[in-house]
Short mmCIF file of the C-alpha atoms (twelve columns), coordinates in Angstrom:
data_MODEL
# 
_entry.id   MODEL 
# 
loop_
_atom_site.group_PDB 
_atom_site.id 
_atom_site.type_symbol 
_atom_site.label_atom_id 
_atom_site.label_alt_id 
_atom_site.label_comp_id 
_atom_site.label_asym_id 
_atom_site.label_seq_id 
_atom_site.Cartn_x 
_atom_site.Cartn_y 
_atom_site.Cartn_z 
_atom_site.pdbx_PDB_model_num 
ATOM 1   C CA . UNK A 1   119.999 97.476  -62.617 1 
ATOM 2   C CA . UNK A 2   120.410 100.831 -60.905 1 
ATOM 3   C CA . UNK A 3   117.692 102.331 -58.749 1 
ATOM 4   C CA . UNK A 4   117.885 106.071 -59.422 1 
ATOM 5   C CA . UNK A 5   117.196 108.065 -56.274 1 
ATOM 6   C CA . UNK A 6   119.890 110.636 -56.958 1 
ATOM 7   C CA . UNK A 7   119.232 113.210 -59.672 1 
ATOM 8   C CA . UNK A 8   122.074 115.402 -60.972 1 
ATOM 9   C CA . UNK A 9   121.289 119.096 -60.599 1 
ATOM 10  C CA . UNK A 10  118.414 118.535 -58.187 1 
ATOM 11  C CA . UNK A 11  118.056 120.477 -54.960 1 
ATOM 12  C CA . UNK A 12  120.621 120.113 -52.195 1 
ATOM 13  C CA . UNK A 13  120.512 116.944 -50.105 1 
ATOM 14  C CA . UNK A 14  122.077 116.078 -46.777 1 
ATOM 15  C CA . UNK A 15  122.508 112.423 -45.872 1 
ATOM 16  C CA . UNK A 16  122.488 111.906 -42.112 1 
ATOM 17  C CA . UNK A 17  124.061 108.633 -41.022 1 
ATOM 18  C CA . UNK A 18  124.127 107.190 -37.529 1 
ATOM 19  C CA . UNK A 19  127.342 105.226 -37.055 1 
ATOM 20  C CA . UNK A 20  127.090 101.454 -36.946 1 
ATOM 21  C CA . UNK A 21  126.886 99.387  -33.775 1 
ATOM 22  C CA . UNK A 22  130.089 99.650  -31.733 1 
ATOM 23  C CA . UNK A 23  131.782 97.585  -29.056 1 
ATOM 24  C CA . UNK A 24  131.313 98.635  -25.446 1 
ATOM 25  C CA . UNK A 25  133.731 100.962 -23.690 1 
ATOM 26  C CA . UNK A 26  134.713 98.007  -21.439 1 
ATOM 27  C CA . UNK A 27  135.912 96.015  -24.455 1 
ATOM 28  C CA . UNK A 28  137.717 98.920  -26.145 1 
ATOM 29  C CA . UNK A 29  137.689 102.528 -24.882 1 
ATOM 30  C CA . UNK A 30  137.864 103.856 -28.474 1 
ATOM 31  C CA . UNK A 31  134.577 102.033 -29.273 1 
ATOM 32  C CA . UNK A 32  135.258 100.824 -32.825 1 
ATOM 33  C CA . UNK A 33  132.522 99.196  -34.884 1 
ATOM 34  C CA . UNK A 34  131.483 95.738  -33.782 1 
ATOM 35  C CA . UNK A 35  131.323 92.946  -36.342 1 
ATOM 36  C CA . UNK A 36  127.547 93.486  -36.522 1 
ATOM 37  C CA . UNK A 37  128.051 97.230  -36.959 1 
ATOM 38  C CA . UNK A 38  130.550 96.737  -39.776 1 
ATOM 39  C CA . UNK A 39  128.260 94.213  -41.511 1 
ATOM 40  C CA . UNK A 40  125.222 96.492  -41.171 1 
ATOM 41  C CA . UNK A 41  127.046 99.519  -42.592 1 
ATOM 42  C CA . UNK A 42  128.480 97.451  -45.458 1 
ATOM 43  C CA . UNK A 43  124.967 96.208  -46.283 1 
ATOM 44  C CA . UNK A 44  123.555 99.754  -46.366 1 
ATOM 45  C CA . UNK A 45  126.565 101.082 -48.300 1 
ATOM 46  C CA . UNK A 46  126.219 98.351  -50.923 1 
ATOM 47  C CA . UNK A 47  122.520 99.154  -51.286 1 
ATOM 48  C CA . UNK A 48  122.997 102.901 -51.744 1 
ATOM 49  C CA . UNK A 49  125.911 102.302 -54.138 1 
ATOM 50  C CA . UNK A 50  123.310 100.989 -56.604 1 
ATOM 51  C CA . UNK A 51  121.476 104.328 -56.503 1 
ATOM 52  C CA . UNK A 52  124.283 106.347 -58.071 1 
ATOM 53  C CA . UNK A 53  124.480 108.558 -54.987 1 
ATOM 54  C CA . UNK A 54  127.157 111.274 -55.169 1 
ATOM 55  C CA . UNK A 55  128.193 113.752 -52.502 1 
ATOM 56  C CA . UNK A 56  130.737 116.520 -52.336 1 
ATOM 57  C CA . UNK A 57  132.093 115.305 -49.009 1 
ATOM 58  C CA . UNK A 58  131.563 112.750 -46.254 1 
ATOM 59  C CA . UNK A 59  132.006 114.374 -42.849 1 
ATOM 60  C CA . UNK A 60  132.375 112.520 -39.549 1 
ATOM 61  C CA . UNK A 61  132.760 113.438 -35.888 1 
ATOM 62  C CA . UNK A 62  136.245 112.011 -35.461 1 
ATOM 63  C CA . UNK A 63  135.115 109.290 -33.080 1 
ATOM 64  C CA . UNK A 64  136.418 105.887 -34.188 1 
ATOM 65  C CA . UNK A 65  133.001 104.353 -34.887 1 
ATOM 66  C CA . UNK A 66  131.920 107.343 -37.008 1 
ATOM 67  C CA . UNK A 67  135.224 107.419 -38.921 1 
ATOM 68  C CA . UNK A 68  134.970 103.684 -39.667 1 
ATOM 69  C CA . UNK A 69  131.365 104.096 -40.831 1 
ATOM 70  C CA . UNK A 70  132.445 106.968 -43.109 1 
ATOM 71  C CA . UNK A 71  135.278 104.858 -44.552 1 
ATOM 72  C CA . UNK A 72  132.927 102.014 -45.432 1 
ATOM 73  C CA . UNK A 73  130.469 104.407 -47.097 1 
ATOM 74  C CA . UNK A 74  133.285 106.167 -48.973 1 
ATOM 75  C CA . UNK A 75  134.408 102.818 -50.397 1 
ATOM 76  C CA . UNK A 76  131.019 102.378 -52.096 1 
ATOM 77  C CA . UNK A 77  129.775 105.832 -53.116 1 
ATOM 78  C CA . UNK A 78  131.219 108.795 -55.004 1 
ATOM 79  C CA . UNK A 79  132.570 111.521 -52.743 1 
ATOM 80  C CA . UNK A 80  134.378 114.310 -54.608 1 
ATOM 81  C CA . UNK A 81  136.447 115.511 -51.630 1 
ATOM 82  C CA . UNK A 82  136.535 112.196 -49.767 1 
ATOM 83  C CA . UNK A 83  136.246 112.004 -45.997 1 
ATOM 84  C CA . UNK A 84  136.954 114.776 -43.503 1 
ATOM 85  C CA . UNK A 85  136.659 115.106 -39.742 1 
ATOM 86  C CA . UNK A 86  134.205 117.857 -38.848 1 
ATOM 87  C CA . UNK A 87  134.165 119.603 -35.508 1 
ATOM 88  C CA . UNK A 88  130.849 120.384 -33.848 1 
ATOM 89  C CA . UNK A 89  128.979 117.149 -34.615 1 
ATOM 90  C CA . UNK A 90  129.700 115.089 -31.506 1 
ATOM 91  C CA . UNK A 91  126.759 113.577 -29.594 1 
ATOM 92  C CA . UNK A 92  125.989 116.556 -27.346 1 
ATOM 93  C CA . UNK A 93  127.181 119.456 -29.507 1 
ATOM 94  C CA . UNK A 94  124.697 122.256 -30.261 1 
ATOM 95  C CA . UNK A 95  123.023 121.768 -33.654 1 
ATOM 96  C CA . UNK A 96  122.413 125.434 -34.439 1 
ATOM 97  C CA . UNK A 97  125.834 126.149 -36.070 1 
ATOM 98  C CA . UNK A 98  125.491 123.256 -38.535 1 
ATOM 99  C CA . UNK A 99  121.798 124.002 -39.063 1 
ATOM 100 C CA . UNK A 100 122.702 127.562 -40.120 1 
ATOM 101 C CA . UNK A 101 125.507 126.268 -42.347 1 
ATOM 102 C CA . UNK A 102 123.201 123.797 -44.089 1 
ATOM 103 C CA . UNK A 103 120.551 126.468 -44.726 1 
ATOM 104 C CA . UNK A 104 123.035 128.229 -47.020 1 
ATOM 105 C CA . UNK A 105 124.756 125.125 -48.436 1 
ATOM 106 C CA . UNK A 106 124.306 124.128 -52.059 1 
ATOM 107 C CA . UNK A 107 126.364 120.947 -52.342 1 
ATOM 108 C CA . UNK A 108 125.198 117.499 -51.281 1 
ATOM 109 C CA . UNK A 109 127.009 116.115 -48.261 1 
ATOM 110 C CA . UNK A 110 126.924 113.118 -45.976 1 
ATOM 111 C CA . UNK A 111 127.281 113.575 -42.223 1 
ATOM 112 C CA . UNK A 112 128.195 110.536 -40.115 1 
ATOM 113 C CA . UNK A 113 127.513 111.092 -36.460 1 
ATOM 114 C CA . UNK A 114 125.700 110.198 -33.291 1 
ATOM 115 C CA . UNK A 115 122.520 110.565 -31.319 1 
ATOM 116 C CA . UNK A 116 121.204 112.784 -29.914 1 
ATOM 117 C CA . UNK A 117 122.929 115.250 -32.294 1 
ATOM 118 C CA . UNK A 118 121.614 113.747 -35.555 1 
ATOM 119 C CA . UNK A 119 118.052 113.504 -34.260 1 
ATOM 120 C CA . UNK A 120 118.059 117.124 -33.147 1 
ATOM 121 C CA . UNK A 121 119.589 118.294 -36.437 1 
ATOM 122 C CA . UNK A 122 117.064 116.360 -38.533 1 
ATOM 123 C CA . UNK A 123 114.183 117.761 -36.504 1 
ATOM 124 C CA . UNK A 124 115.492 121.346 -36.856 1 
ATOM 125 C CA . UNK A 125 115.872 120.913 -40.619 1 
ATOM 126 C CA . UNK A 126 112.319 119.604 -40.837 1 
ATOM 127 C CA . UNK A 127 110.905 122.618 -38.995 1 
ATOM 128 C CA . UNK A 128 110.715 121.339 -35.442 1 
ATOM 129 C CA . UNK A 129 112.464 122.218 -32.220 1 
ATOM 130 C CA . UNK A 130 115.332 120.281 -30.678 1 
ATOM 131 C CA . UNK A 131 112.997 118.937 -27.994 1 
ATOM 132 C CA . UNK A 132 110.901 117.133 -30.615 1 
ATOM 133 C CA . UNK A 133 111.965 113.966 -32.407 1 
ATOM 134 C CA . UNK A 134 110.849 113.616 -36.028 1 
ATOM 135 C CA . UNK A 135 113.189 110.819 -37.183 1 
ATOM 136 C CA . UNK A 136 113.730 107.377 -35.639 1 
ATOM 137 C CA . UNK A 137 117.406 106.829 -36.437 1 
ATOM 138 C CA . UNK A 138 118.941 103.368 -36.287 1 
ATOM 139 C CA . UNK A 139 122.600 102.451 -36.114 1 
ATOM 140 C CA . UNK A 140 124.017 102.124 -39.616 1 
ATOM 141 C CA . UNK A 141 120.973 103.809 -41.170 1 
ATOM 142 C CA . UNK A 142 120.893 106.707 -43.631 1 
ATOM 143 C CA . UNK A 143 118.265 109.458 -43.843 1 
ATOM 144 C CA . UNK A 144 118.194 111.687 -46.936 1 
ATOM 145 C CA . UNK A 145 116.786 115.147 -46.249 1 
ATOM 146 C CA . UNK A 146 116.316 117.438 -49.242 1 
ATOM 147 C CA . UNK A 147 116.173 121.225 -49.354 1 
ATOM 148 C CA . UNK A 148 113.369 122.083 -51.731 1 
ATOM 149 C CA . UNK A 149 112.013 125.266 -53.229 1 
ATOM 150 C CA . UNK A 150 111.762 128.046 -50.683 1 
ATOM 151 C CA . UNK A 151 114.477 126.338 -48.626 1 
ATOM 152 C CA . UNK A 152 111.984 124.039 -46.915 1 
ATOM 153 C CA . UNK A 153 113.377 120.626 -46.007 1 
ATOM 154 C CA . UNK A 154 111.697 117.233 -46.351 1 
ATOM 155 C CA . UNK A 155 112.661 113.600 -45.936 1 
ATOM 156 C CA . UNK A 156 113.321 112.124 -49.357 1 
ATOM 157 C CA . UNK A 157 114.097 108.577 -48.189 1 
ATOM 158 C CA . UNK A 158 115.501 106.475 -45.347 1 
ATOM 159 C CA . UNK A 159 117.189 103.084 -45.295 1 
ATOM 160 C CA . UNK A 160 118.104 101.011 -42.257 1 
ATOM 161 C CA . UNK A 161 120.045 97.738  -42.078 1 
ATOM 162 C CA . UNK A 162 117.018 95.741  -40.895 1 
ATOM 163 C CA . UNK A 163 115.201 96.427  -44.187 1 
ATOM 164 C CA . UNK A 164 117.957 94.828  -46.247 1 
ATOM 165 C CA . UNK A 165 118.524 91.104  -46.691 1 
# 
């Protein structure tokens, strides 16, 4: 049975995803997902697949661990345009350009990235400053933030691997 948390025609949503756990730089300089990271992301992806979630695009930073996380998610959910690499969402990039872009956006999208960038972006969307921290991200977790009436943003839901059996 499907758990409906996605509603066609509802307000715009952005799904912020922290990449799954990755191997250390000493093991592999490209830092791909570890076995735990892959398993965690697959668990979350399988869970959200049951919700009927649809996005226009899944964007990732281009780093190996983010691209692999995006690929796993894309294999389970509907993404009209598939996966694309997006500049400006690396760990220490400024959030303001994407924040401004999202304020005007109308199509749902998923952004797979890194801390501290995702934490700062979520906090800005929710009305805070970059120095604050409104969301406790976890590797492999997804936070759905919805733009409501009056263009105010609010957390709709969050799922992390540790919640799923």
